[in-house]
Short mmCIF file of C-alpha atoms in Angstrom, two decimals:
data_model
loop_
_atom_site.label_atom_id
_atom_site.label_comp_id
_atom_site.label_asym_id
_atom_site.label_seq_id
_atom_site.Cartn_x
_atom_site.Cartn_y
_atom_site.Cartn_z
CA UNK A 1 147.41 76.92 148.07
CA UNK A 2 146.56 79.44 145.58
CA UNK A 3 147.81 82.66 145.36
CA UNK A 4 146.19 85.73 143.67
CA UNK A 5 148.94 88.14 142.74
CA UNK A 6 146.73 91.12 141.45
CA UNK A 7 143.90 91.94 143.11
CA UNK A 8 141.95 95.95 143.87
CA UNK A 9 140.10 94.42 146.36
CA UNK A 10 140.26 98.05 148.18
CA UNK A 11 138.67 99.85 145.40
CA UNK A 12 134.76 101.34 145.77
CA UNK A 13 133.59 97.74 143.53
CA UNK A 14 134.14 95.80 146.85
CA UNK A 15 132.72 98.32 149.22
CA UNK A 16 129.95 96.80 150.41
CA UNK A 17 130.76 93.06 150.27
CA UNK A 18 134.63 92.70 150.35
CA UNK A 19 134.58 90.34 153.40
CA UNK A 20 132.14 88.39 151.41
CA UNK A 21 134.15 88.24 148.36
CA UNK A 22 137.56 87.43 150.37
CA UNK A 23 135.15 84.78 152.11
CA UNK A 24 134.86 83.11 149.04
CA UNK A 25 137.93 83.16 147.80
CA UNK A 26 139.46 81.03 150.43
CA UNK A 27 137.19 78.59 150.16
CA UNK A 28 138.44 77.42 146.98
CA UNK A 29 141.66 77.55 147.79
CA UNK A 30 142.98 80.81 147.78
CA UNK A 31 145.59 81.60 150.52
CA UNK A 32 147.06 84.95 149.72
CA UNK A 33 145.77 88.12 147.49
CA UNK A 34 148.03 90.50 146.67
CA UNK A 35 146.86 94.11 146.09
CA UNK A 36 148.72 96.84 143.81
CA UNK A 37 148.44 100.24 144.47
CA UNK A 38 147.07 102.64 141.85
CA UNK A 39 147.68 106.38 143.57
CA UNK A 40 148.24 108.28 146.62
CA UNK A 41 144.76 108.43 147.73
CA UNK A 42 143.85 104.48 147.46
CA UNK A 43 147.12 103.84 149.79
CA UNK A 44 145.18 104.14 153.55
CA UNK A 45 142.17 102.57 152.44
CA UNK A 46 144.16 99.69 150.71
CA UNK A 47 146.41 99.92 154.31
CA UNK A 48 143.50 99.70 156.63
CA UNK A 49 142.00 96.65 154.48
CA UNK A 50 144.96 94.55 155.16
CA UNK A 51 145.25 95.61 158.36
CA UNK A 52 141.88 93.25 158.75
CA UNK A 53 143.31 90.39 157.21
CA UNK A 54 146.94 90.07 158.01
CA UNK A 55 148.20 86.88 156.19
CA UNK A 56 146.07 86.94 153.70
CA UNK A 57 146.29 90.39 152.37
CA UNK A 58 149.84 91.84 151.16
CA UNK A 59 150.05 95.65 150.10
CA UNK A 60 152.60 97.10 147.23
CA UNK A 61 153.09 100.84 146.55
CA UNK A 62 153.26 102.36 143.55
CA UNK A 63 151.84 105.22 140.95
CA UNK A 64 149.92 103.83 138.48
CA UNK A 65 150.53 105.57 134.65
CA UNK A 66 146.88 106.09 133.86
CA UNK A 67 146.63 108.35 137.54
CA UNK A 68 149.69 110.80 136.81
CA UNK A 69 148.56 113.84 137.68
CA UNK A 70 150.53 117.24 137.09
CA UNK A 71 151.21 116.84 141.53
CA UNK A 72 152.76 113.75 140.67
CA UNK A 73 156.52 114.58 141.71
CA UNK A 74 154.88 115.59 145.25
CA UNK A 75 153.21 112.02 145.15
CA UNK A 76 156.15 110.32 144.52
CA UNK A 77 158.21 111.90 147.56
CA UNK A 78 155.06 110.71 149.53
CA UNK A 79 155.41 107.38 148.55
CA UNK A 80 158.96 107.25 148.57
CA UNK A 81 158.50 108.15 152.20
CA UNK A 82 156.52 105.69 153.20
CA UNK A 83 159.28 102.58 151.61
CA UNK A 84 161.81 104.78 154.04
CA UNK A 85 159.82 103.54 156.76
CA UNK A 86 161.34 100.79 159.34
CA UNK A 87 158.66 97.86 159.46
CA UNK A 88 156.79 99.09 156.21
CA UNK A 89 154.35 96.39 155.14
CA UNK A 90 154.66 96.86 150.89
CA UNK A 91 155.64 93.76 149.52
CA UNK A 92 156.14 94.92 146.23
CA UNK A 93 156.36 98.33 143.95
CA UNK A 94 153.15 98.55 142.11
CA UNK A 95 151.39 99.14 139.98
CA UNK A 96 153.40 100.90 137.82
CA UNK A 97 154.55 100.74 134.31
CA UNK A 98 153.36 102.44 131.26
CA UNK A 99 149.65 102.77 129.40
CA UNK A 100 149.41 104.45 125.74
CA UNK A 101 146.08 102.82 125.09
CA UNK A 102 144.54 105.63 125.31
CA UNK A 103 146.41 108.75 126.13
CA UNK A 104 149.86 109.24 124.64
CA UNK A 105 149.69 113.16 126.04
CA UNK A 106 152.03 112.06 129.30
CA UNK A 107 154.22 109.90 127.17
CA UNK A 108 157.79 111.37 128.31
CA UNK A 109 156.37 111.62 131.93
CA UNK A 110 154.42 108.18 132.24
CA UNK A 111 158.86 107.16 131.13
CA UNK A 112 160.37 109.04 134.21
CA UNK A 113 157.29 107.76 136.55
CA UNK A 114 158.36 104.56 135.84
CA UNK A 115 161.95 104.55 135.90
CA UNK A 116 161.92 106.57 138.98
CA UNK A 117 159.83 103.49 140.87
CA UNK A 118 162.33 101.18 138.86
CA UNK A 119 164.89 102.82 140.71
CA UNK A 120 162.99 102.55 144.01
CA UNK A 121 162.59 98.47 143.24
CA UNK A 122 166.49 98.26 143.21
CA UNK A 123 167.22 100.71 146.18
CA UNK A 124 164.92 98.86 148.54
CA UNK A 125 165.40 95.42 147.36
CA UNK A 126 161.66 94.66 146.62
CA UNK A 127 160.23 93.13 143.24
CA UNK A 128 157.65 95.60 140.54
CA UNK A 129 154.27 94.91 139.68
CA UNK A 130 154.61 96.28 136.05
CA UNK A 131 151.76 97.63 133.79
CA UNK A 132 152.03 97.20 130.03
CA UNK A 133 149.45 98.35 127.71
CA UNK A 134 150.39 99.61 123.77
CA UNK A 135 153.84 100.21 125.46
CA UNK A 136 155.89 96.98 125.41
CA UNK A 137 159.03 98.41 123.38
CA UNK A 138 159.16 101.52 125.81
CA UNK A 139 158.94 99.53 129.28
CA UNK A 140 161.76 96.83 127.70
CA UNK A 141 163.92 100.46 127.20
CA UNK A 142 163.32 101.60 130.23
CA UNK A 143 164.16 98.79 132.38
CA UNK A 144 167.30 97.67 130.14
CA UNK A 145 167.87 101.63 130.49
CA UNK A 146 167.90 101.24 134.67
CA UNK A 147 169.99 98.18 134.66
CA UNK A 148 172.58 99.90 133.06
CA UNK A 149 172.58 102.84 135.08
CA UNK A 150 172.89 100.60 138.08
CA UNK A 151 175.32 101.68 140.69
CA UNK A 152 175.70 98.56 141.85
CA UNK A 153 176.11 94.94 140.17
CA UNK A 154 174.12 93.60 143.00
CA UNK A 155 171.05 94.98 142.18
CA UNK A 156 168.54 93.05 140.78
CA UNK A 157 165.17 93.32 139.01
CA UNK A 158 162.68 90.90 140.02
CA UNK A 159 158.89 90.83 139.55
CA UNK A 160 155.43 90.21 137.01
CA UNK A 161 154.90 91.79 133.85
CA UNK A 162 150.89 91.74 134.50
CA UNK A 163 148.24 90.96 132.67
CA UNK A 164 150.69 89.49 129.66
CA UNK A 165 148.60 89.09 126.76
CA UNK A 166 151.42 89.64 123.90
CA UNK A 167 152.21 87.41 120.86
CA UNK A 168 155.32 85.22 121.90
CA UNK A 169 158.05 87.21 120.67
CA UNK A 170 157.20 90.04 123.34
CA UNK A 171 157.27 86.95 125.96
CA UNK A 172 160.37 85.98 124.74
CA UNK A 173 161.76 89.34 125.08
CA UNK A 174 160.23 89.79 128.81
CA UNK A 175 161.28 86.47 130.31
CA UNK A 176 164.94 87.66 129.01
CA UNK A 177 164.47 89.76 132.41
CA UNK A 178 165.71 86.72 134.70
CA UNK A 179 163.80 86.65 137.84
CA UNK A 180 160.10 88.14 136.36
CA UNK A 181 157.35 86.36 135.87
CA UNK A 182 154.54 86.56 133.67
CA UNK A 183 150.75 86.97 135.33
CA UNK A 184 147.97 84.81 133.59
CA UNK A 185 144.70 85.82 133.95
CA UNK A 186 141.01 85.78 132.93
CA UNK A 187 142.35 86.42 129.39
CA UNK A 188 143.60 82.75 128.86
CA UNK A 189 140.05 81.41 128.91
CA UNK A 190 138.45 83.98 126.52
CA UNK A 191 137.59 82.17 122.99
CA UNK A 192 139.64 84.77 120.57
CA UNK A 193 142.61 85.41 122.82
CA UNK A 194 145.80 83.85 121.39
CA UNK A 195 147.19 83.45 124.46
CA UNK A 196 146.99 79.59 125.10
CA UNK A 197 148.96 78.96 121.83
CA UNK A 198 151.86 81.78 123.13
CA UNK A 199 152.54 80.08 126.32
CA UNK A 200 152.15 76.65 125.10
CA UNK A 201 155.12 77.71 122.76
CA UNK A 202 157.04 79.74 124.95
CA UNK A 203 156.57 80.49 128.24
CA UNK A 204 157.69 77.62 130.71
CA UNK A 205 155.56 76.47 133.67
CA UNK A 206 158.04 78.05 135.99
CA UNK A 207 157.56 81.68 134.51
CA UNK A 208 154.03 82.29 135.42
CA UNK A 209 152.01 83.33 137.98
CA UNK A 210 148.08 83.85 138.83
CA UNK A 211 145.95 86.82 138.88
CA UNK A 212 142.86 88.33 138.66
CA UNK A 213 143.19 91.86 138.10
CA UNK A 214 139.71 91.96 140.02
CA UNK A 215 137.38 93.86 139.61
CA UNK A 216 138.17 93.23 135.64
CA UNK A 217 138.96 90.48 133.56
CA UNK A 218 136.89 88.05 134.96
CA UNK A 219 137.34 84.82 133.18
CA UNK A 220 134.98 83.00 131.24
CA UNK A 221 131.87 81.77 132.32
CA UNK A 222 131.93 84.91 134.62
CA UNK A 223 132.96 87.04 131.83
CA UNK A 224 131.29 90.65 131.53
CA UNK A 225 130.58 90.52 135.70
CA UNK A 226 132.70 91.72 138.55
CA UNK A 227 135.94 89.70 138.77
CA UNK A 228 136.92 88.21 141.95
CA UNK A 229 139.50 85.85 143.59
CA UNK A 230 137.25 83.07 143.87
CA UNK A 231 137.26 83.18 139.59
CA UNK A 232 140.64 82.00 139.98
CA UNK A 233 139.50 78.60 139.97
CA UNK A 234 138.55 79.14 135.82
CA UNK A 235 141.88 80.29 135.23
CA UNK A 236 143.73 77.31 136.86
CA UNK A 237 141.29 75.08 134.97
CA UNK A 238 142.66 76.53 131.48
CA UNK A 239 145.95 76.50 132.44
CA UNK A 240 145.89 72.58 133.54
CA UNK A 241 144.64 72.18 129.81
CA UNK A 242 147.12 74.09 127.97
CA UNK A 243 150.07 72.80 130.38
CA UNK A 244 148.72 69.27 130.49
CA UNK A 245 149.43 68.65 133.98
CA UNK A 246 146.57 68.63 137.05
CA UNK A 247 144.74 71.73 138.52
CA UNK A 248 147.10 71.26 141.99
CA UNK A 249 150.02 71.25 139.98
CA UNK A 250 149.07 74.52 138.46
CA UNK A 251 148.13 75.70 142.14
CA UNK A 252 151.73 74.70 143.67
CA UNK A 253 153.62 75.27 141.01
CA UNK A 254 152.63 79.16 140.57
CA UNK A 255 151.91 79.63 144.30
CA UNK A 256 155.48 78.58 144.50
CA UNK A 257 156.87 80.79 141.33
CA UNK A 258 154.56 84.04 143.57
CA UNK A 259 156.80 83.21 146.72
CA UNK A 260 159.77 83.20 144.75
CA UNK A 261 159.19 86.30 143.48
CA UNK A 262 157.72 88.34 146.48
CA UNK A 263 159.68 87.03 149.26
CA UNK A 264 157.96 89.41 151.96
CA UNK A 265 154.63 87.14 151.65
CA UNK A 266 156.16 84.59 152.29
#
């Protein structure tokens, strides 16, 4: 089994060929794609998509920081709604986080986005697809801000910093969140990443998980063309290298950590 836990297999890049590129995915291998949300108008169309493939597709929620808009209190409520919802399907909140790559102008709000959806992670018991990007020290406050505002000692923070690509004192740092994972992608195989030497030195086997972040990232040799689920295949490849242990023990062994850590797929 391999599990995909980042995939916009919804968005207009798949339009005309998604049951193509889901075709191919699980014939490699890959059981399960999850698919973060980015805004309120991707939510139906992301819905109705794994409406089609019910076991193999797994929704999340969430307001991602590069599509705050000034409406986005109103979107929030929306959302929020929709987790109130007996028999929702969202395994996840996601994506959501914080992006100062290239906009800083929503800095305080892109904070109170998040922690609001932080909050929502803890009230409805489901893990957070998080989004870091020029922003690590600010989502670390946040979240150790949230945790101390808990209510209750029960709740918990679960879920997968995504798309980690940080030198291994930020990993150290994240994986001091108990119960959150770190999601490896096409970035491990590219020739000046520094990534392979960071989790060789730090990160455990039992503290990552798979993605693809399609439709970017693809991993080399498909770099520079749409990514896709089937790519995943590359991925696992580097990661038996730098983990010297067999392409099906990378497979279980993060299929199992993606379980772990989004119970409703299960």
């Amino acid at each position: 089994m391999i599990i995909d836990t980042h995939s916009h297999l919804y968005g207009d890049e798949f339009l005309e060929d998604v049951d193509a590129v889901i075709s191919r995915a699980q014939s490699v291998g890959v059981d399960k794609i999850f698919l973060p949300n980015i805004n309120a108008g991707s939510v139906d169309s992301m819905l109705t998509l794994a409406r089609r493939y019910p076991g193999t597709l797994y929704p999340m929620i969430g307001l991602h920081p590069e599509d705050i808009t000034d409406d986005w209190p109103q979107v929030l409520e929306h959302m929020e709604q929709r987790l109130t919802e007996p028999g929702h399907p969202f395994i996840a909140i996601g994506e959501v986080g914080l992006d100062y790559y290239w906009d800083r102008s929503r800095y305080a709000e892109q904070q109170e986005v998040f922690a609001r959806q932080v909050m929502w992670a803890m009230l409805y018991d489901l893990p957070l697809m998080i989004h870091t990007r020029d922003a690590h020290r600010e989502v670390v406050d946040v979240l150790n801000e949230q945790i101390k505002n808990s209510k209750s000692s029960d709740c918990k923070l679960t879920g997968v910093f995504h798309c980690f690509g940080g030198a291994a004192e930020e990993a150290e740092e994240l994986l001091s969140f108990d119960g959150f994972m770190l999601g490896i992608g096409g970035v491990v195989t590219f020739k000046k990443s520094r990534l392979s030497e960071v989790l060789r030195a730090v990160v455990p086997i039992d503290r990552i998980v798979v993605e693809t972040d399609a439709p970017y990232l693809a991993p080399v040799p498909y770099r520079g063309k749409r990514n896709e689920s089937a790519y995943l295949v590359a991925t696992i490849k580097r990661l038996a290298e730098i983990y010297d242990v067999s392409e099906q023990e990378i497979c279980e062994i993060t299929s199992r950590n993606a379980l772990l850590t989004f119970p409703k797929a299960g």
